Every structure is written in structure tokens, then in C-alpha cells.
Coordinates of C-alpha atoms in Angstrom, one line a residue:
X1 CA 129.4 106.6 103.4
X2 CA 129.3 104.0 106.2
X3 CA 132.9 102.9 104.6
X4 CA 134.0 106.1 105.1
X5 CA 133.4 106.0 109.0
X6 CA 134.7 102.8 110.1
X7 CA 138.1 101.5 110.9
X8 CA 140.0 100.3 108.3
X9 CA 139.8 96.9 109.0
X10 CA 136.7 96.8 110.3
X11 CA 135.4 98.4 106.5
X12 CA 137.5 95.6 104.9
X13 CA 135.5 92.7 106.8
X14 CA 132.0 94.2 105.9
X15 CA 132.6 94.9 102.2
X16 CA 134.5 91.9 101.3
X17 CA 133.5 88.6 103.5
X18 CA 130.0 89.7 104.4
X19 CA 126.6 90.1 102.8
X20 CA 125.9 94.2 103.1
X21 CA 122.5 93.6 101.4
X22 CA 121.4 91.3 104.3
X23 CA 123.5 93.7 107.4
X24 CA 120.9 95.1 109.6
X25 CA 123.2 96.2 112.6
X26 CA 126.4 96.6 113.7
X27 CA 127.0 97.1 117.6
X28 CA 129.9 98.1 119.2
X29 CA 130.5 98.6 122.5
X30 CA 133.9 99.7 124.8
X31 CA 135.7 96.5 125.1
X32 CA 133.1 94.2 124.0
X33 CA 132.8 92.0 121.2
X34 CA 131.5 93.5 117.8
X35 CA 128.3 92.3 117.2
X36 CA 126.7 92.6 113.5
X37 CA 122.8 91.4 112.7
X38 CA 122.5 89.3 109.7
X39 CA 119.3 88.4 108.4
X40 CA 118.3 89.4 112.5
X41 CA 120.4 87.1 113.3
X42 CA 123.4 88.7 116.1
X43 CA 126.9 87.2 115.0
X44 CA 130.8 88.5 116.3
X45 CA 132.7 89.7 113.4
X46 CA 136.2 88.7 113.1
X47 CA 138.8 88.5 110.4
X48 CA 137.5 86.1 108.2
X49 CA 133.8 87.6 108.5
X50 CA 131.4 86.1 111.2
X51 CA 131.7 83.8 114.1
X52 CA 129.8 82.5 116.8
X53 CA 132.9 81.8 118.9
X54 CA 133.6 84.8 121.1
X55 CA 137.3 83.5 121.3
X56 CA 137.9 84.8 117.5
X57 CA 136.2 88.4 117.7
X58 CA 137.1 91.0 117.2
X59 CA 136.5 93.7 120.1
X60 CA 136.0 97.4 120.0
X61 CA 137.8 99.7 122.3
X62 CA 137.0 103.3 123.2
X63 CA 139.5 104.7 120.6
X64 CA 137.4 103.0 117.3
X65 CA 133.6 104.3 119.1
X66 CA 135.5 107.7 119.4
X67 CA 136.6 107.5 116.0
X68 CA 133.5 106.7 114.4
X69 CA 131.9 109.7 115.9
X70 CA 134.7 111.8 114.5
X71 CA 134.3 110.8 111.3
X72 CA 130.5 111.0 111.2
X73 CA 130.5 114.4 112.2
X74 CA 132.6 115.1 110.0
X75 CA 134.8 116.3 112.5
X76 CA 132.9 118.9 114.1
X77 CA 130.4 117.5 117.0
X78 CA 129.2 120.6 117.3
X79 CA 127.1 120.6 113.9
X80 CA 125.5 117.3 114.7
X81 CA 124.9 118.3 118.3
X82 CA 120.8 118.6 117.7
X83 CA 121.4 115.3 116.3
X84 CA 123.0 113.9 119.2
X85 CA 121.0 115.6 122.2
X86 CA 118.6 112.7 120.6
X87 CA 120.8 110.5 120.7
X88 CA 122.1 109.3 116.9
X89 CA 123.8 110.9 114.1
X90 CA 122.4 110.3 110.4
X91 CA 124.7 109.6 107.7
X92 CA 123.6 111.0 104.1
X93 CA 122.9 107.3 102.9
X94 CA 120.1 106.7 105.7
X95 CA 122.7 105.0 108.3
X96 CA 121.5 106.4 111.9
X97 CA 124.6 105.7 114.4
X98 CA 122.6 105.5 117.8
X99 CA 125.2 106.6 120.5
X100 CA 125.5 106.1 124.4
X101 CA 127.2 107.8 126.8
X102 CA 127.2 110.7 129.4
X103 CA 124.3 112.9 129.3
X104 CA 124.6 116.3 130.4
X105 CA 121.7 117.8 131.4
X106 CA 120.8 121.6 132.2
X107 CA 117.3 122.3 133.9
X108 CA 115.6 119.7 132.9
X109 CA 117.2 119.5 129.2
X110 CA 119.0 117.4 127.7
X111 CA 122.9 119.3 126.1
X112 CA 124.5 116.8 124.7
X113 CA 126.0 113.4 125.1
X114 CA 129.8 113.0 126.2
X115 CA 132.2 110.2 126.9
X116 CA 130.8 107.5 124.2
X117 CA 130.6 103.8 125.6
X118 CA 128.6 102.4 122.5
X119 CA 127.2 102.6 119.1
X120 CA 124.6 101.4 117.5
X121 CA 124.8 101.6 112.9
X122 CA 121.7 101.0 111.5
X123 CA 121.5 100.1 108.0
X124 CA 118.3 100.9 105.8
X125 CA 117.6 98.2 103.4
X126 CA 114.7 98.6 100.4
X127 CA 113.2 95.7 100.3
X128 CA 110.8 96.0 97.0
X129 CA 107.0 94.6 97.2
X130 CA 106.9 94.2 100.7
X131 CA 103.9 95.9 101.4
X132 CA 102.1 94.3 98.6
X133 CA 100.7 92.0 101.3
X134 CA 98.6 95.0 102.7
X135 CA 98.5 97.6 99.9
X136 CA 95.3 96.9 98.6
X137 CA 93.3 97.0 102.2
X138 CA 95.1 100.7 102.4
X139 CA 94.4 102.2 99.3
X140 CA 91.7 101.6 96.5
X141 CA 89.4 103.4 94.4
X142 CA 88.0 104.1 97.1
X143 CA 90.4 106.2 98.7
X144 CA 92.8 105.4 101.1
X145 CA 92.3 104.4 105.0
X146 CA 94.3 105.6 107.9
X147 CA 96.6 103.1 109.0
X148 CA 98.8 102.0 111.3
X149 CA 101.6 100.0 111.2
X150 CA 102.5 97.4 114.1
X151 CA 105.8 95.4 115.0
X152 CA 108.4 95.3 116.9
X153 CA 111.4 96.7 116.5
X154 CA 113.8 95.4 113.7
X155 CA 110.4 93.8 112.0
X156 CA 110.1 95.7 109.0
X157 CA 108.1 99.0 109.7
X158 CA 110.1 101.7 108.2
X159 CA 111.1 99.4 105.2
X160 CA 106.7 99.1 104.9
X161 CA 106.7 102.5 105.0
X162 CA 109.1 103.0 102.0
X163 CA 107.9 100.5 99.8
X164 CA 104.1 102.1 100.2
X165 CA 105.5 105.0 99.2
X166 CA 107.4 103.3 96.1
X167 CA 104.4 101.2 95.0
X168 CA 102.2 104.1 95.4
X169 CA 104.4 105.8 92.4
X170 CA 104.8 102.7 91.0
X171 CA 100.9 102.3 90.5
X172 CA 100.3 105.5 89.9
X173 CA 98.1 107.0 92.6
X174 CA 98.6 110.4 92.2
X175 CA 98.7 112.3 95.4
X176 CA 100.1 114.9 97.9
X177 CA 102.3 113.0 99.9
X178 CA 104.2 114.4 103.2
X179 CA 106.6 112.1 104.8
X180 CA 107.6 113.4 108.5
X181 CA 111.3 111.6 108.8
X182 CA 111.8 112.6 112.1
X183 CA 115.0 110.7 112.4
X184 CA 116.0 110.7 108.5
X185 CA 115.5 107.1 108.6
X186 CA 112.1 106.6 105.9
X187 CA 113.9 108.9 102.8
X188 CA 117.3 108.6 104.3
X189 CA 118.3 112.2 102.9
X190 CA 119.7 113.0 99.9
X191 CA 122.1 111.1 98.5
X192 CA 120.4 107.9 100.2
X193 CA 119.8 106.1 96.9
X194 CA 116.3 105.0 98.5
X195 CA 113.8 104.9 96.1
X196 CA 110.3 106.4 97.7
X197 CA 108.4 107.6 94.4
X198 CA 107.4 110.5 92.9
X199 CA 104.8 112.3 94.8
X200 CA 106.7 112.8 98.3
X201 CA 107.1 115.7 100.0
X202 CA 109.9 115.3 102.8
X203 CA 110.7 117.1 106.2
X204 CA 113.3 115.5 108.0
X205 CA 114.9 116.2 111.6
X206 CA 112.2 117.7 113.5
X207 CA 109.4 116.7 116.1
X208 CA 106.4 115.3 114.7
X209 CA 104.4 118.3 115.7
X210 CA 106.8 120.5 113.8
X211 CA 106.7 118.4 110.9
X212 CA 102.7 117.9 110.9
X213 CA 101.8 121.4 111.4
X214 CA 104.0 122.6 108.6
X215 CA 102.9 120.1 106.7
X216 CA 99.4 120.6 106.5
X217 CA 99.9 124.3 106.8
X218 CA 101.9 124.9 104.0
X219 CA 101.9 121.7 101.5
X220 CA 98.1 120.7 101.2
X221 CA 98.7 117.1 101.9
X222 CA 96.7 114.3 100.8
X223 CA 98.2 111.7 103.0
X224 CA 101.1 111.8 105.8
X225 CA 103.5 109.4 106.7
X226 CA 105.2 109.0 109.7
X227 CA 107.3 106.3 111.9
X228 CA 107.7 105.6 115.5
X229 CA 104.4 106.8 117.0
X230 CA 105.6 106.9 121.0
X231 CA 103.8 109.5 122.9
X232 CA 101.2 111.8 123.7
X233 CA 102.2 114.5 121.6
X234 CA 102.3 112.7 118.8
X235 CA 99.1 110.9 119.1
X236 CA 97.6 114.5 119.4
X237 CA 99.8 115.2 115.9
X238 CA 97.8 112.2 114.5
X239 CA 93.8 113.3 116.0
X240 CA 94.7 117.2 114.1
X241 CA 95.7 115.9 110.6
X242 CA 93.2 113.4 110.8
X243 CA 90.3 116.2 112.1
X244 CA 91.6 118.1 108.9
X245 CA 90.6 115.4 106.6
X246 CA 94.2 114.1 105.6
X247 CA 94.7 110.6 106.0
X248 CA 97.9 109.0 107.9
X249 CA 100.2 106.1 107.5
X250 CA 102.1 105.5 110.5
X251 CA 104.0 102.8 112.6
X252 CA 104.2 102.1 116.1
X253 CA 106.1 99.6 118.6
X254 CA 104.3 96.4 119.7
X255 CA 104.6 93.0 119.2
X256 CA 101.3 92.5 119.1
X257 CA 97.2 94.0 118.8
X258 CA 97.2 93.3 123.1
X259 CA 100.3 95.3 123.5
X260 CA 99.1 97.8 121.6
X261 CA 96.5 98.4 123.7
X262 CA 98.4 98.4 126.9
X263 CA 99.8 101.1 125.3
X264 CA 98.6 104.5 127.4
X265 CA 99.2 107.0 125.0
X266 CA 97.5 105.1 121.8
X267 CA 95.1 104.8 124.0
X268 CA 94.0 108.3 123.7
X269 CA 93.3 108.0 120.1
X270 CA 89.9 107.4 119.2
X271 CA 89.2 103.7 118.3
X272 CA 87.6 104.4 115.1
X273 CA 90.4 106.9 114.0
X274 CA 92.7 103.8 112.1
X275 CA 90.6 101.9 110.1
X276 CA 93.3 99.0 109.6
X277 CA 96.3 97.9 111.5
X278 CA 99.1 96.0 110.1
X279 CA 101.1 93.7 112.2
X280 CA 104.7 92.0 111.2
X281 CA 106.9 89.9 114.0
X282 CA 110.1 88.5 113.8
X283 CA 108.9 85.0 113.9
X284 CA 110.3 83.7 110.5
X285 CA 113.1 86.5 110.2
X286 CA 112.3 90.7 109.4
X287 CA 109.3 91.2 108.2
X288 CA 107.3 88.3 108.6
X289 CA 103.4 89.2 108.0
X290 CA 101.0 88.4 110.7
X291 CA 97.7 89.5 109.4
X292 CA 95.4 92.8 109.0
X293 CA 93.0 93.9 111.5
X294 CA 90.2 96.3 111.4
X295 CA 89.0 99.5 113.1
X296 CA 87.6 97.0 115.7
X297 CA 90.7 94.8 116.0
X298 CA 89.2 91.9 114.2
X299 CA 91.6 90.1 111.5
X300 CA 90.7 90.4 107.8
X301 CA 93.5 89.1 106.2
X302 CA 95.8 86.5 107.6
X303 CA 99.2 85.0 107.0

């Protein structure tokens, strides 16, 4: 699908002198250099792949960010327009194109967003046995413990959250599982190809509190799952499901257990409500395991 968005040229580059599996990010910005991540690493694309010498990008002008919103839409902004009042459109594969622009407003809401200066394409990646690292601490015959997941971003939180849900299939824990894809990003939709098991229940493209009421109202969850934990409301999605005795899995921006806490709106969640935290960095690449902390914030397992 992401082929089918892109410039001609541009598609060329990517399939045939770059490594897809390890593409993270492409950024493209009116008159500015194309930027793609690699491994989290930024580079310039130009004809023969990547550079690091802005003299041989390539740059993208208004006409190729207008395009690729065109073609994403499938030609018709207006039936992605809930999409982008939030500011991305999802492809069917996973791909959310962040987009910025000109924001029109009306009493106090936001419309839509006009006159695109910049993209961002994010690409999903399954990386298999990742969470192996914490999956025991969450879940064991014991049952499984609310958890949250800590990094920031780019680190590997969303591709946790898919393997969990792989390896809980994979080893056979048999359960009622309800992921809340808010953005589209942990399933990726339909035809995403991303593997998440065989006990999800998915509801993608609403607020959390949409998702978590109808959730526990209707599908008699054992355990939710949820990314990008960032504000009151939320938090208060978290304290209900967990106050009707079903267990969550979710992640949350920080770089580290003292940011966290800084944090004003986690810090309206009970202490004891996660009983172990999960932090990953960026320090050796995406993904690179710090350690395991407990309800109290002490470290139980360390890289």
C-alpha cells in the first residue's frame, strides 16, 4: 500500500536500494530534504538510496506532500477527515501518515487540517520474541499483572505490545483479549499482515474511553491493551477497567521511571494499580531493554 502512495521515484528508491524491513520513517517536508530512519538512524534519500551529504538529496516540494495525501485518501479527503482532524491518515497495512499544516478551528474544535507543509510515514515492523525479555514477570500461572509499558518514542512500545499479543497465542494462554487501536497502529487493520494471535478482539479509531467502555460492556474482557497513555481521561479509562477486575497492558511516553513520574496525569493513577513497569530506550538502537520495575519502582530484572 505504501508503494501505492508515493512518487514514482521516490517508490523506486525504497523498494529497490533500501532495506524496507529495517525503514522506520520517512519525513518529508515542503522544500526540505527527505529524511528516512534506518535502524533509528535519520539519513537523506537520494538516487542511489541513502546519503549523509545534503548536496545529493533528494527534496520534497509541496506538489509530492499534496500528492501523497491524495492518494492516501484515496482521493476523497473528505472520508478520512475524522482521521485527519487528529492529525494522520492510516493506510490498510498499519502505515499512519502524520500530517501538518493549517488547522482550522471552530469554537474550540478542531475541523480539519489544510494547506499540508509535512508528512510524517510511519512504518510498523513485527519484530518476533521481543517481549520475551518481560513476558514471564506479566503473565504466569498465576495470572497476569497490570502493566505498563515505558519508552520513548520510536523505542519499541507498540511493537511490545504486538508481540505480547503473538506470544500470548503462541503459548497458549487462552483468554479474552481487547486491544483499543486508537490510531490503527497495534493491529494495523485488515489487510496489515501483522500477526497478533488468536484471542484479540479489536476496536480501532476511537477515543480510549469509547473503546474501553465498549469493551468491557459488551465483549467480557480478560485483559485490555492499549498504547499511548497521555491524559487524564485516559488514566481514568485505566482506574474503571481495572476497578472492574480486568487487567491492562498499556504503554506510555518517558524516557525514564523519573519522567514518568513528573508526569501529572499518571500521577493520578494509584501507585499500586501497575504492578510492573517495563522500560526500553534508544540507547543501543529501537528497543533496547532497560530493566523491570515493580509496583514500588524498584528494578527486578535488569539488562
Amino acid at each position: 500500500m505504501l508503494q501505492e502512495v508515493l512518487s514514482e521515484q521516490l517508490s523506486n528508491i525504497i523498494n529497490y536500494k533500501i532495506a524496507f524491513s529495517e525503514l522506520s520513517e520517512i519525513r518529508l517536508r515542503k522544500d526540505k530534504p527527505i529524511i528516512v530512519f534506518i535502524k533509528g538512524q535519520p539519513y537523506y534519500i537520494c538516487d542511489k538510496g541513502l546519503t549523509c551529504n545534503i548536496n545529493n538529496a533528494l527534496f520534497c516540494s509541496k506538489e509530492m506532500i499534496d500528492d501523497i495525501v491524495y492518494k492516501a485518501s484515496d482521493f476523497s479527503i473528505y472520508s478520512v477527515n475524522e482521521q485527519i482532524k487528529q492529525g494522520f491518515i492510516m493506510l490498510e497495512n498499519g502505515i499512519r501518515i502524520g500530517l501538518c499544516g493549517s488547522v482550522v478551528s471552530e469554537n474550540g474544535q478542531v475541523k480539519t487540517i489544510i494547506n499540508w507543509t509535512s508528512l510524517n510515514i510511519r512504518i510498523p515492523h513485527q519484530i518476533k520474541n521481543m517481549s520475551l525479555c518481560a513476558f514471564d514477570e506479566i503473565i504466569s500461572e498465576n495470572g497476569l499483572k497490570n502493566t505498563l509499558i515505558i519508552s520513548p518514542p520510536g523505542a519499541g512500545k507498540t511493537t511490545f505490545l504486538r508481540d505480547f499479543l503473538f506470544q500470548l497465542s503462541e503459548n497458549n494462554y487462552c483468554m479474552n483479549v481487547c486491544v483499543v487501536d486508537e490510531r490503527g497502529e497495534i493491529a494495523g487493520g485488515e489487510n496489515s499482515g501483522i500477526n497478533i494471535g488468536n484471542f484479540c478482539d479489536v476496536i480501532s479509531y476511537c477515543t480510549k474511553m469509547q473503546g474501553f467502555t465498549q469493551c468491557i460492556r459488551a465483549m467480557n474482557p480478560s485483559l485490555i491493551v492499549t498504547d499511548e497513555i497521555g491524559s487524564d481521561e485516559d488514566v481514568q479509562c485505566l482506574i474503571d477497567a481495572m476497578n472492574s477486575g480486568v487487567k491492562v497492558l498499556a504503554t506510555i511516553h518517558a524516557s525514564s521511571i523519573e519522567e514518568l513520574k513528573r508526569k501529572s496525569f499518571f500521577n493520578k493513577l494509584p501507585s499500586f494499580y501497575f504492578e510492573r513497569y517495563v522500560l526500553f530506550s534508544n540507547r543501543e538502537g529501537p528497543g533496547t531493554f532497560e530493566g523491570i520495575y515493580n509496583e514500588k519502582f524498584n528494578r527486578i530484572v535488569k539488562w
